[in-house]
Coordinates of C-alpha atoms in Angstrom, one line a residue:
X1 CA 123.5 66.8 76.5
X2 CA 123.3 69.8 74.1
X3 CA 125.5 72.8 75.0
X4 CA 123.8 75.4 77.7
X5 CA 123.2 78.9 77.0
X6 CA 125.7 80.7 76.4
X7 CA 128.3 78.2 76.7
X8 CA 129.0 75.6 80.0
X9 CA 130.9 77.2 82.6
X10 CA 131.6 80.8 83.0
X11 CA 128.4 83.6 84.5
X12 CA 129.6 86.6 82.1
X13 CA 127.0 89.5 80.8
X14 CA 126.5 87.3 77.6
X15 CA 124.4 84.4 79.8
X16 CA 122.2 87.2 81.0
X17 CA 119.8 88.6 78.7
X18 CA 118.7 92.6 79.3
X19 CA 115.2 92.2 81.7
X20 CA 113.6 93.9 78.6
X21 CA 114.1 90.8 76.0
X22 CA 111.5 88.7 78.2
X23 CA 107.5 88.0 77.7
X24 CA 105.2 86.9 80.7
X25 CA 102.7 83.9 80.3
X26 CA 100.5 82.6 83.6
X27 CA 97.6 81.0 84.5
X28 CA 96.3 83.7 86.9
X29 CA 98.3 82.0 90.0
X30 CA 101.9 81.9 89.0
X31 CA 104.1 83.2 86.0
X32 CA 106.6 82.5 83.9
X33 CA 109.1 84.8 82.2
X34 CA 110.5 83.4 78.5
X35 CA 113.5 85.1 77.0
X36 CA 113.8 86.1 73.1
X37 CA 115.9 83.5 72.6
X38 CA 113.0 80.7 73.9
X39 CA 114.8 80.1 77.6
X40 CA 112.1 79.9 80.4
X41 CA 114.7 82.2 83.0
X42 CA 111.9 82.5 85.8
X43 CA 108.9 80.3 86.9
X44 CA 107.4 80.1 90.6
X45 CA 105.5 77.0 90.1
X46 CA 101.5 76.9 91.6
X47 CA 101.8 80.4 92.9
X48 CA 103.2 84.0 92.3
X49 CA 105.3 83.7 95.6
X50 CA 106.4 80.3 95.7
X51 CA 110.0 79.3 95.8
X52 CA 111.5 79.5 91.7
X53 CA 111.9 76.4 89.8
X54 CA 113.6 77.7 87.4
X55 CA 115.5 81.3 88.2
X56 CA 118.5 81.6 85.6
X57 CA 117.6 85.4 85.3
X58 CA 118.6 85.7 89.0
X59 CA 122.0 83.3 88.4
X60 CA 123.1 81.9 85.1
X61 CA 124.7 79.4 86.8
X62 CA 122.7 78.2 89.6
X63 CA 119.4 79.3 89.3
X64 CA 118.1 76.7 86.4
X65 CA 116.1 77.3 83.2
X66 CA 114.1 75.4 80.8
X67 CA 115.7 76.3 77.3
X68 CA 114.2 75.2 73.9
X69 CA 115.3 76.6 70.7
X70 CA 116.8 76.0 67.3
X71 CA 119.6 74.0 67.1
X72 CA 121.4 76.0 64.5
X73 CA 122.3 79.8 64.0
X74 CA 119.0 81.8 63.9
X75 CA 117.4 84.9 64.3
X76 CA 114.2 85.6 66.7
X77 CA 111.4 87.9 67.1
X78 CA 108.8 87.7 69.9
X79 CA 105.1 88.4 69.8
X80 CA 102.0 87.8 71.5
X81 CA 99.1 85.9 69.5
X82 CA 96.9 88.6 69.2
X83 CA 94.5 89.6 71.9
X84 CA 96.1 87.0 74.3
X85 CA 98.7 86.2 76.8
X86 CA 100.1 83.1 74.5
X87 CA 103.2 84.0 73.7
X88 CA 104.8 83.0 70.3
X89 CA 108.7 82.6 70.1
X90 CA 109.9 83.0 65.8
X91 CA 113.4 81.3 64.9
X92 CA 114.7 82.2 61.4
X93 CA 117.0 80.0 60.2
X94 CA 118.6 79.3 56.6
X95 CA 116.8 75.9 56.4
X96 CA 113.4 77.1 58.1
X97 CA 111.4 78.7 60.3
X98 CA 109.8 77.6 63.4
X99 CA 108.3 78.8 66.6
X100 CA 107.6 78.1 70.3
X101 CA 104.0 78.8 71.6
X102 CA 104.3 78.9 75.3
X103 CA 101.6 79.5 77.7
X104 CA 100.0 78.1 81.0
X105 CA 96.1 77.0 80.3
X106 CA 93.7 78.5 82.9
X107 CA 91.7 76.4 84.5
X108 CA 88.6 76.2 86.8
X109 CA 88.3 75.5 90.6
X110 CA 88.2 71.6 90.2
X111 CA 91.1 69.5 91.3
X112 CA 92.7 69.8 87.8
X113 CA 93.5 73.5 89.4
X114 CA 96.3 72.3 91.5
X115 CA 98.0 70.8 87.8
X116 CA 99.3 74.3 87.0
X117 CA 100.6 73.5 83.5
X118 CA 102.9 74.9 81.3
X119 CA 103.3 74.0 78.2
X120 CA 105.4 74.8 75.3
X121 CA 104.6 74.0 71.4
X122 CA 106.9 73.8 69.1
X123 CA 106.1 73.8 65.4
X124 CA 107.8 74.2 62.4
X125 CA 106.2 76.3 59.9
X126 CA 108.9 76.7 56.7
X127 CA 111.5 74.2 55.6
X128 CA 112.8 72.3 58.3
X129 CA 115.0 72.8 61.6
X130 CA 116.7 71.2 64.4
X131 CA 115.6 71.8 67.5
X132 CA 117.5 71.5 71.4
X133 CA 116.0 71.5 74.6
X134 CA 117.2 71.1 78.5
X135 CA 115.0 71.5 81.5
X136 CA 117.0 72.1 84.2
X137 CA 115.1 72.8 87.1
X138 CA 116.6 74.1 90.6
X139 CA 113.7 73.7 93.1
X140 CA 113.2 76.1 96.3
X141 CA 115.5 79.1 94.9
X142 CA 118.2 76.5 94.1
X143 CA 118.3 75.0 97.7
X144 CA 116.6 71.7 97.3
X145 CA 118.6 68.6 95.6
X146 CA 116.0 66.4 93.0
X147 CA 116.1 63.4 91.4
X148 CA 114.9 62.5 88.1
X149 CA 113.4 59.1 86.7
X150 CA 112.5 58.7 83.3
X151 CA 110.0 56.1 81.7
X152 CA 108.1 56.0 78.4
X153 CA 108.4 59.2 77.3
X154 CA 108.3 60.9 80.8
X155 CA 110.5 62.7 83.1
X156 CA 109.9 63.2 87.1
X157 CA 111.7 65.5 88.8
X158 CA 111.4 64.8 92.6
X159 CA 112.4 67.4 95.7
X160 CA 111.1 67.3 99.0
X161 CA 109.0 70.1 98.6
X162 CA 107.4 69.5 94.8
X163 CA 107.1 66.8 92.3
X164 CA 107.2 68.0 88.7
X165 CA 106.8 65.9 85.6
X166 CA 107.4 66.6 82.4
X167 CA 105.6 64.8 79.2
X168 CA 107.0 65.3 75.9
X169 CA 106.4 63.9 72.3
X170 CA 110.0 64.0 71.2
X171 CA 112.7 61.2 72.5
X172 CA 114.3 63.1 76.1
X173 CA 117.5 61.8 78.0
X174 CA 118.8 62.8 81.4
X175 CA 122.1 62.6 83.3
X176 CA 120.1 62.4 86.5
X177 CA 119.8 65.8 87.0
X178 CA 118.9 67.4 84.1
X179 CA 116.8 66.4 81.2
X180 CA 117.2 67.2 77.2
X181 CA 116.4 66.3 73.5
X182 CA 117.9 66.7 70.5
X183 CA 114.9 66.4 67.4
X184 CA 114.0 67.8 64.0
X185 CA 111.1 69.1 63.1
X186 CA 109.8 69.5 59.2
X187 CA 107.4 72.0 58.0
X188 CA 104.1 71.0 59.5
X189 CA 104.7 69.0 62.3
X190 CA 105.3 70.0 66.0
X191 CA 106.3 69.1 69.4
X192 CA 104.9 69.2 72.9
X193 CA 107.0 69.7 76.0
X194 CA 104.2 70.0 79.0
X195 CA 105.7 70.8 82.7
X196 CA 103.0 69.9 85.8
X197 CA 103.1 70.0 89.0
X198 CA 101.8 66.6 90.2
X199 CA 101.4 64.9 93.7
X200 CA 98.3 63.8 95.5
X201 CA 95.0 63.6 93.8
X202 CA 96.9 65.5 90.6
X203 CA 98.5 62.6 89.0
X204 CA 101.1 62.6 85.7
X205 CA 100.0 62.7 82.5
X206 CA 100.5 62.7 78.8
X207 CA 100.4 65.8 76.7
X208 CA 99.2 64.6 73.1
X209 CA 99.7 67.0 70.2
X210 CA 96.0 66.8 70.1
X211 CA 95.0 67.7 73.6
X212 CA 97.9 70.8 73.2
X213 CA 96.1 72.2 70.5
X214 CA 93.1 71.8 72.0
X215 CA 94.5 73.6 75.5
X216 CA 96.0 76.3 73.1
X217 CA 92.7 77.4 71.3
X218 CA 90.6 77.3 74.7
X219 CA 93.3 79.8 76.3
X220 CA 93.2 81.9 73.5
X221 CA 89.8 81.8 73.5
X222 CA 89.9 82.8 77.6
X223 CA 91.9 85.8 76.9
X224 CA 90.1 87.0 74.4
X225 CA 86.4 86.8 76.1
X226 CA 87.8 88.5 78.8
X227 CA 89.8 91.3 76.7
X228 CA 86.5 91.7 74.6
X229 CA 84.9 93.2 78.1
X230 CA 86.6 96.7 77.4
X231 CA 85.4 99.7 76.7
X232 CA 88.4 101.8 75.5
X233 CA 88.4 102.7 72.0
X234 CA 91.3 105.5 71.9
X235 CA 94.2 105.8 69.7
X236 CA 96.5 104.0 71.8
X237 CA 94.4 100.6 71.7
X238 CA 97.2 98.2 71.5
X239 CA 99.2 99.5 74.2
X240 CA 96.3 100.0 76.6
X241 CA 94.9 96.7 76.2
X242 CA 98.6 94.9 76.2
X243 CA 98.7 96.5 79.5
X244 CA 95.1 95.4 80.9
X245 CA 96.4 92.2 79.6
X246 CA 99.5 92.0 81.7
X247 CA 97.4 93.4 84.8
X248 CA 94.8 90.4 84.7
X249 CA 98.4 88.4 84.4
X250 CA 99.4 89.3 88.3
X251 CA 95.8 88.7 89.3
X252 CA 95.7 85.5 91.6
X253 CA 92.4 84.5 91.0
X254 CA 91.8 82.3 94.1
X255 CA 92.0 85.2 95.9
X256 CA 91.4 88.4 93.7
X257 CA 94.8 89.7 95.1
X258 CA 97.1 91.5 92.4
X259 CA 101.0 91.6 92.9
X260 CA 102.9 94.3 92.3
X261 CA 105.1 92.4 90.0
X262 CA 106.3 88.7 89.2
X263 CA 109.7 88.5 90.2
X264 CA 112.1 89.4 93.1
X265 CA 115.2 91.2 93.3
X266 CA 115.6 92.5 89.7
X267 CA 118.0 95.2 90.3
X268 CA 116.9 99.3 89.9
X269 CA 120.8 99.4 89.6
X270 CA 123.4 97.3 88.1
X271 CA 125.2 95.8 91.3
X272 CA 123.2 97.9 93.7
X273 CA 121.5 96.6 96.5
X274 CA 117.9 98.4 95.8
X275 CA 116.4 94.7 94.8
X276 CA 113.0 94.2 96.0
X277 CA 110.7 91.1 96.1
X278 CA 107.5 92.5 94.8
X279 CA 105.7 89.2 94.2
X280 CA 103.2 90.3 96.9
X281 CA 99.7 92.8 97.2
X282 CA 100.8 96.1 98.0
X283 CA 97.2 98.0 98.8
X284 CA 98.1 101.1 97.0
X285 CA 99.4 99.4 93.7
X286 CA 96.2 97.3 93.7
X287 CA 94.2 100.3 94.2
X288 CA 95.4 101.8 91.6
X289 CA 95.3 99.0 89.3
X290 CA 91.7 98.5 90.1
X291 CA 91.2 102.4 89.2
X292 CA 92.8 101.6 85.6
X293 CA 90.6 98.6 84.9
X294 CA 86.9 100.2 85.9
X295 CA 88.4 102.7 83.5
X296 CA 88.5 100.0 81.0
X297 CA 85.1 98.7 82.2
X298 CA 86.5 95.5 83.9
X299 CA 84.2 95.1 86.9
X300 CA 84.6 91.6 87.9
X301 CA 88.5 92.8 89.5
X302 CA 87.4 94.6 91.3
X303 CA 84.7 93.1 93.2
X304 CA 87.5 90.8 94.0
X305 CA 89.7 92.8 95.0
X306 CA 87.1 94.4 97.5
X307 CA 85.9 91.0 99.0
X308 CA 89.8 90.5 99.4
X309 CA 90.5 93.5 101.4
X310 CA 87.0 93.3 103.4
X311 CA 88.8 90.7 105.3
X312 CA 92.3 92.6 106.1
X313 CA 90.7 95.2 108.2
X314 CA 91.8 94.9 111.5
X315 CA 90.7 98.1 114.0
X316 CA 93.2 98.4 116.9
X317 CA 95.5 95.3 116.3
X318 CA 98.2 97.2 114.2
X319 CA 100.0 100.2 115.5
X320 CA 100.0 101.1 111.8
X321 CA 96.4 101.3 111.1
X322 CA 93.8 99.2 110.1
X323 CA 95.2 97.9 107.0
X324 CA 99.1 97.1 106.5
X325 CA 100.6 98.4 103.5
X326 CA 101.1 94.8 101.8
X327 CA 99.9 91.3 102.1
X328 CA 100.5 87.6 100.8
X329 CA 98.3 86.6 98.2
X330 CA 96.6 84.3 100.0
X331 CA 96.0 87.3 102.4
X332 CA 98.5 86.6 105.0
X333 CA 100.4 89.5 107.1
X334 CA 103.9 88.8 107.8
X335 CA 106.3 88.9 105.2
X336 CA 110.0 88.0 106.6
X337 CA 112.8 89.0 104.5
X338 CA 115.3 87.0 104.0
X339 CA 118.3 87.0 101.8
X340 CA 119.4 84.1 99.5
X341 CA 123.1 84.0 99.3
X342 CA 122.4 80.5 97.0
X343 CA 121.7 83.0 94.1
X344 CA 124.0 85.5 92.7
X345 CA 121.9 88.0 91.6
X346 CA 120.9 89.3 88.0
X347 CA 124.7 90.5 86.9
X348 CA 125.9 90.0 90.4
X349 CA 123.4 92.3 91.6
X350 CA 123.3 91.0 95.1
X351 CA 121.3 90.0 97.2
X352 CA 118.5 88.4 96.3
X353 CA 115.3 88.8 98.6
X354 CA 112.8 87.0 99.5
X355 CA 109.8 88.7 101.5
X356 CA 109.5 92.2 102.1
X357 CA 110.2 94.3 105.3
X358 CA 108.9 97.2 104.6
X359 CA 105.3 95.3 105.4
X360 CA 105.6 97.0 108.8
X361 CA 106.1 100.2 107.4
X362 CA 103.5 103.1 108.1
X363 CA 102.3 104.6 104.5
X364 CA 99.2 107.0 105.2
X365 CA 98.5 107.6 101.6
X366 CA 97.2 103.7 101.0
X367 CA 93.8 104.9 102.4
X368 CA 93.5 107.5 100.0
X369 CA 94.5 105.3 97.0
X370 CA 92.3 102.4 98.3
X371 CA 88.8 104.7 98.9
X372 CA 89.3 106.5 95.7
X373 CA 89.1 103.0 94.3
X374 CA 86.2 102.3 95.7
X375 CA 84.4 105.3 95.2
X376 CA 84.8 104.6 91.6
X377 CA 83.7 101.4 92.4
X378 CA 80.9 102.5 93.3
X379 CA 79.9 105.1 90.7
X380 CA 81.0 103.0 87.5
X381 CA 80.7 99.2 89.0
X382 CA 78.0 98.9 91.2
X383 CA 76.9 100.6 94.3
X384 CA 78.8 99.0 97.6
X385 CA 77.3 97.3 99.9
X386 CA 76.3 98.6 103.7
X387 CA 79.0 96.3 105.0
X388 CA 81.5 97.9 102.7
X389 CA 80.1 101.3 103.7
X390 CA 81.0 100.5 107.2
X391 CA 84.3 99.5 105.8
X392 CA 85.3 103.1 104.3
X393 CA 83.8 105.0 107.6
X394 CA 86.1 102.7 109.7
X395 CA 89.2 104.0 107.7
X396 CA 88.2 107.2 107.6
X397 CA 87.4 107.7 110.9
X398 CA 91.0 106.2 111.3
X399 CA 92.3 109.2 108.7
X400 CA 91.1 111.4 110.7
X401 CA 92.7 110.6 113.6
X402 CA 96.3 110.0 112.3
X403 CA 96.6 112.3 108.5
X404 CA 99.0 114.7 110.4
X405 CA 101.7 111.6 111.5
X406 CA 105.1 111.5 110.0
X407 CA 105.5 108.1 107.8
X408 CA 107.6 106.6 105.5
X409 CA 106.0 107.7 102.4
X410 CA 105.0 106.1 98.9
X411 CA 108.3 105.7 98.0
X412 CA 108.9 103.2 100.8
X413 CA 112.4 104.7 101.9
X414 CA 114.3 103.5 104.7
X415 CA 115.7 106.9 105.8
X416 CA 113.3 107.3 108.8
X417 CA 109.7 109.1 108.9
X418 CA 108.8 112.7 107.8
X419 CA 105.7 114.5 107.3
X420 CA 105.3 113.7 103.5
X421 CA 103.5 115.9 101.1
X422 CA 102.2 113.1 99.4
X423 CA 100.8 111.0 102.3
X424 CA 99.0 114.1 103.5
X425 CA 97.2 114.6 99.8
X426 CA 95.9 111.3 99.8
X427 CA 94.7 111.5 103.4
X428 CA 92.4 114.1 101.8
X429 CA 91.4 112.0 99.0
X430 CA 90.2 109.4 101.3
X431 CA 87.9 111.9 103.3
X432 CA 87.4 113.8 100.1
X433 CA 85.6 110.2 98.4
X434 CA 84.1 109.3 101.4
X435 CA 82.1 112.5 101.7
X436 CA 81.4 112.3 97.8
X437 CA 79.9 108.9 98.3
X438 CA 78.0 109.7 101.6
X439 CA 76.3 112.5 99.6
X440 CA 76.0 111.0 96.4
X441 CA 74.1 107.9 98.5
X442 CA 72.7 109.3 101.1
X443 CA 74.6 107.1 103.4
X444 CA 75.7 107.8 107.1
X445 CA 78.4 109.5 108.0
X446 CA 80.1 112.3 110.3
X447 CA 80.6 114.3 107.3
X448 CA 80.7 117.6 109.9
X449 CA 84.0 115.9 111.4
X450 CA 85.3 114.8 107.8
X451 CA 84.8 118.3 106.2
X452 CA 87.1 119.6 109.3
X453 CA 89.2 117.3 108.9
X454 CA 89.9 117.5 105.1
X455 CA 90.0 121.2 105.2
X456 CA 92.7 121.0 107.4
X457 CA 94.8 118.7 105.7
X458 CA 94.4 121.2 102.7
X459 CA 95.3 124.3 104.9
X460 CA 98.1 122.3 105.9
X461 CA 99.4 121.3 102.3
X462 CA 99.0 124.9 101.1
X463 CA 100.8 126.9 104.3
X464 CA 103.8 123.7 104.8
X465 CA 103.8 121.8 101.4
X466 CA 104.4 125.5 99.4
X467 CA 108.4 126.3 99.4
X468 CA 108.6 130.0 98.4
X469 CA 112.4 129.3 97.7
X470 CA 111.5 126.9 95.2
X471 CA 108.2 127.8 94.3
X472 CA 106.8 124.8 93.8
X473 CA 105.3 122.5 96.4
X474 CA 107.8 119.8 97.8
X475 CA 108.8 116.6 99.2
X476 CA 107.6 116.9 102.9
X477 CA 107.6 119.8 105.3
X478 CA 110.8 121.6 106.2
X479 CA 112.8 120.7 103.1
X480 CA 112.5 122.1 99.7
X481 CA 113.4 118.6 97.9
X482 CA 111.5 118.3 94.6
X483 CA 109.5 114.8 94.6
X484 CA 107.6 113.3 91.4
X485 CA 104.5 112.3 93.6
X486 CA 103.2 115.7 93.8
X487 CA 102.2 115.8 90.3
X488 CA 99.2 113.5 91.9
X489 CA 98.1 116.6 93.3
X490 CA 96.4 117.9 89.9
X491 CA 95.2 114.5 89.1
X492 CA 93.0 113.5 92.3
X493 CA 91.4 117.0 92.0
X494 CA 93.4 118.7 94.8
X495 CA 94.3 121.5 92.9
X496 CA 93.1 123.5 89.8
X497 CA 95.7 121.8 87.1
X498 CA 96.2 125.1 85.7
X499 CA 96.7 127.3 89.2
X500 CA 99.7 129.4 89.3
X501 CA 101.1 127.6 92.1
X502 CA 100.9 124.4 90.4
X503 CA 101.9 125.5 87.0
X504 CA 105.2 126.7 88.7
X505 CA 105.3 123.4 90.5
X506 CA 105.2 121.8 86.8
X507 CA 108.2 124.1 85.7
X508 CA 110.1 123.4 88.4
X509 CA 109.6 119.4 88.6
X510 CA 110.7 119.4 84.4
X511 CA 113.9 121.2 85.2
X512 CA 114.8 119.2 88.1
X513 CA 113.8 116.0 87.3
X514 CA 112.2 115.0 84.1
X515 CA 114.9 114.1 81.3
X516 CA 113.8 113.4 77.9
X517 CA 110.0 113.0 79.2
X518 CA 111.6 110.0 81.7
X519 CA 110.8 111.5 85.7
X520 CA 112.7 110.5 88.4
X521 CA 111.4 110.6 91.9
X522 CA 113.2 112.4 93.7
X523 CA 117.3 113.4 94.0
X524 CA 118.2 111.2 96.6
X525 CA 121.4 113.1 97.1
X526 CA 119.3 115.5 98.4
X527 CA 116.9 113.7 100.0
X528 CA 118.7 110.8 101.6
X529 CA 116.3 107.5 101.4
X530 CA 118.8 105.2 103.8
X531 CA 119.9 103.2 100.8
X532 CA 123.1 103.2 98.8
X533 CA 123.6 103.7 94.9
X534 CA 121.7 105.8 92.5
X535 CA 118.3 104.6 90.2
X536 CA 116.6 104.9 87.2
X537 CA 113.8 107.1 86.0
X538 CA 110.4 106.0 87.4
X539 CA 108.3 105.1 84.6
X540 CA 104.9 105.7 86.8
X541 CA 106.2 108.9 87.4
X542 CA 106.6 109.8 83.7
X543 CA 103.2 108.8 83.0
X544 CA 101.9 110.8 85.4
X545 CA 103.7 113.8 84.1
X546 CA 101.9 113.0 80.9
X547 CA 98.4 113.3 82.9
X548 CA 99.4 116.7 84.6
X549 CA 101.1 118.5 81.3
X550 CA 97.3 117.2 79.2
X551 CA 95.4 118.3 82.4
X552 CA 97.4 121.7 82.4
X553 CA 96.2 122.1 79.1
X554 CA 99.5 120.9 77.1
X555 CA 98.2 118.6 75.0
X556 CA 101.0 119.1 72.3
X557 CA 103.8 118.5 75.2
X558 CA 101.7 115.7 76.9
X559 CA 101.5 113.5 73.7
X560 CA 105.1 114.2 72.6
X561 CA 106.0 112.8 76.4
X562 CA 103.7 109.9 75.9
X563 CA 104.6 108.8 72.5
X564 CA 108.6 109.1 73.7
X565 CA 107.3 106.8 76.7
X566 CA 106.2 104.4 74.6
X567 CA 109.4 104.1 73.1
X568 CA 111.0 102.6 76.4
X569 CA 108.3 99.8 76.3
X570 CA 110.1 96.6 75.2
X571 CA 109.3 94.4 72.2
X572 CA 105.9 93.3 73.5
X573 CA 104.6 96.5 75.1
X574 CA 106.0 95.6 78.5
X575 CA 107.7 98.0 81.3
X576 CA 109.6 97.2 84.1
X577 CA 109.3 99.6 87.0
X578 CA 112.3 102.1 85.7
X579 CA 114.3 102.8 83.2
X580 CA 118.2 103.4 83.1
X581 CA 120.8 106.0 81.5
X582 CA 120.4 104.4 78.2
X583 CA 116.8 103.4 77.9
X584 CA 117.3 99.7 79.6
X585 CA 114.4 98.4 81.7
X586 CA 115.5 98.1 85.6
X587 CA 113.2 96.8 88.5
X588 CA 111.2 94.1 89.0
X589 CA 109.3 93.2 85.6
X590 CA 106.8 94.0 84.3
X591 CA 105.5 95.8 87.1
X592 CA 101.9 96.8 87.8
X593 CA 102.7 100.6 88.6
X594 CA 103.8 101.0 85.4
X595 CA 101.1 99.5 83.0
X596 CA 97.8 101.2 85.4
X597 CA 99.7 104.6 84.8
X598 CA 100.0 103.8 81.5
X599 CA 96.2 103.1 80.7
X600 CA 95.3 106.0 82.6
X601 CA 97.5 108.6 80.8
X602 CA 96.6 107.2 77.8
X603 CA 92.7 107.4 78.6
X604 CA 93.1 111.3 79.9
X605 CA 95.3 112.0 77.0
X606 CA 92.7 111.0 74.8
X607 CA 90.4 113.0 76.3
X608 CA 92.4 116.0 76.0
X609 CA 93.2 116.0 72.3
X610 CA 89.2 115.1 71.5

């Protein structure tokens, strides 16, 4: 057996790549993280929220991985095949140069859609190179044992819940649990590894070199055809398009759901407990994603997500409102949170969580995010149907009845409910956008009542959300804590971006929460959130800050802050949820929230700069 990554045994830091040292591939159903050393550290087969097959990013010893690399000392570089989500990892050695082309073919809705194929194509482009491979699945978060059988160049990994077939064009061996291979390629030669989910009508099948090349070409065509619909022609085309491609990768095609991130439990603080499962559909995150994609001209995703949502509305059945804050990618409403003691966590940052207990929280802001996106879809996409208008009216009526109650807020704090300014702001957005749609289309609505409630929210925020002591709008009523979520006030057109009260708030945020363009959500010491430890700066807030500066007429400051933020992206232009003290990516990766905010900031900064 070839030596395992970082040496056999031990779980020191050298066995964990930094979170940012990964690229993402996927097939609009599931996704995998590929390290810059060629190792697949995270893969859930078939669905984003399926139990993991490879999870060495959460436990270097027990999580399982798919190693593939040059078997000699080498330097590596990683990039995406232009305008696609096909990932290339290159190895530069003394005697040659080789590369791994990683991708997951996009298939239609035929029975082959259940195959869920992951292809790793190895090519020697110069000289000659030896390679090593080790396939070590640890199925169901390493909770299920499996058997291995090898016949005619194909390995079958069989566990109670899952069967995987590995086909390859090079000889393989097994020790009864893992499969490995040592092989050498000369210039122009290639090898293929294909990992398929099999069972039922999906039978094991080989993946010849020619077929792998055809699938590579077809996958490239798919991504380029999709991206060609983009209308963005601004200054930051490469970064904006990479963010769009990433958001598309986080879409679950069978239902139109969009996950917040493809990973679970990547820590917001090394050694801390702020480790969450983000492989679900947050109404807020997904609605903001739709806004970002609509800005670029992608309307199909918005239509699919609206259909997903229309089936979730349940008036009177949920004490937290007609919508939950999140759902499973298949629309399920129950997401019980459990701990996985089998996995030690990234750099021993336990616990590893599956599911999310925040599902039962009340977060009033989701209605504003959603209805704002529906308003934009009606404006930039196609007129919403009468059925969808009925849904909008139902949601707005509920908001009119409940906007003034305390909730857990946008940051899902576990420290008790408050009357958060951001929650009230987004309730105002929900009603105001509904009134705009009704007026523009002549749609039936109780605009007299809606107007009264909209105005009541405005006056409540201006009277109780403003602190004379801080000369700023604050996190929640009855306190003087600052919160970066108020950056959305001018972005939602609640307040003029040059209003003296807003400019004073912007200066206060800059003094208290901004560090070299990076923005903290809030100070957890000043505003306890029910959790121990610290966190990094929140990247969506940093991009909100860019927009707020631009709208306030500070275009040069905004551009510098934006360019600085781009330097914190990884080598592929991907961002996690947070940035640590030394510039490292923290939290689940890549994060939809961050990429959608990047798109919005770039779009609006382009407009400001002319």
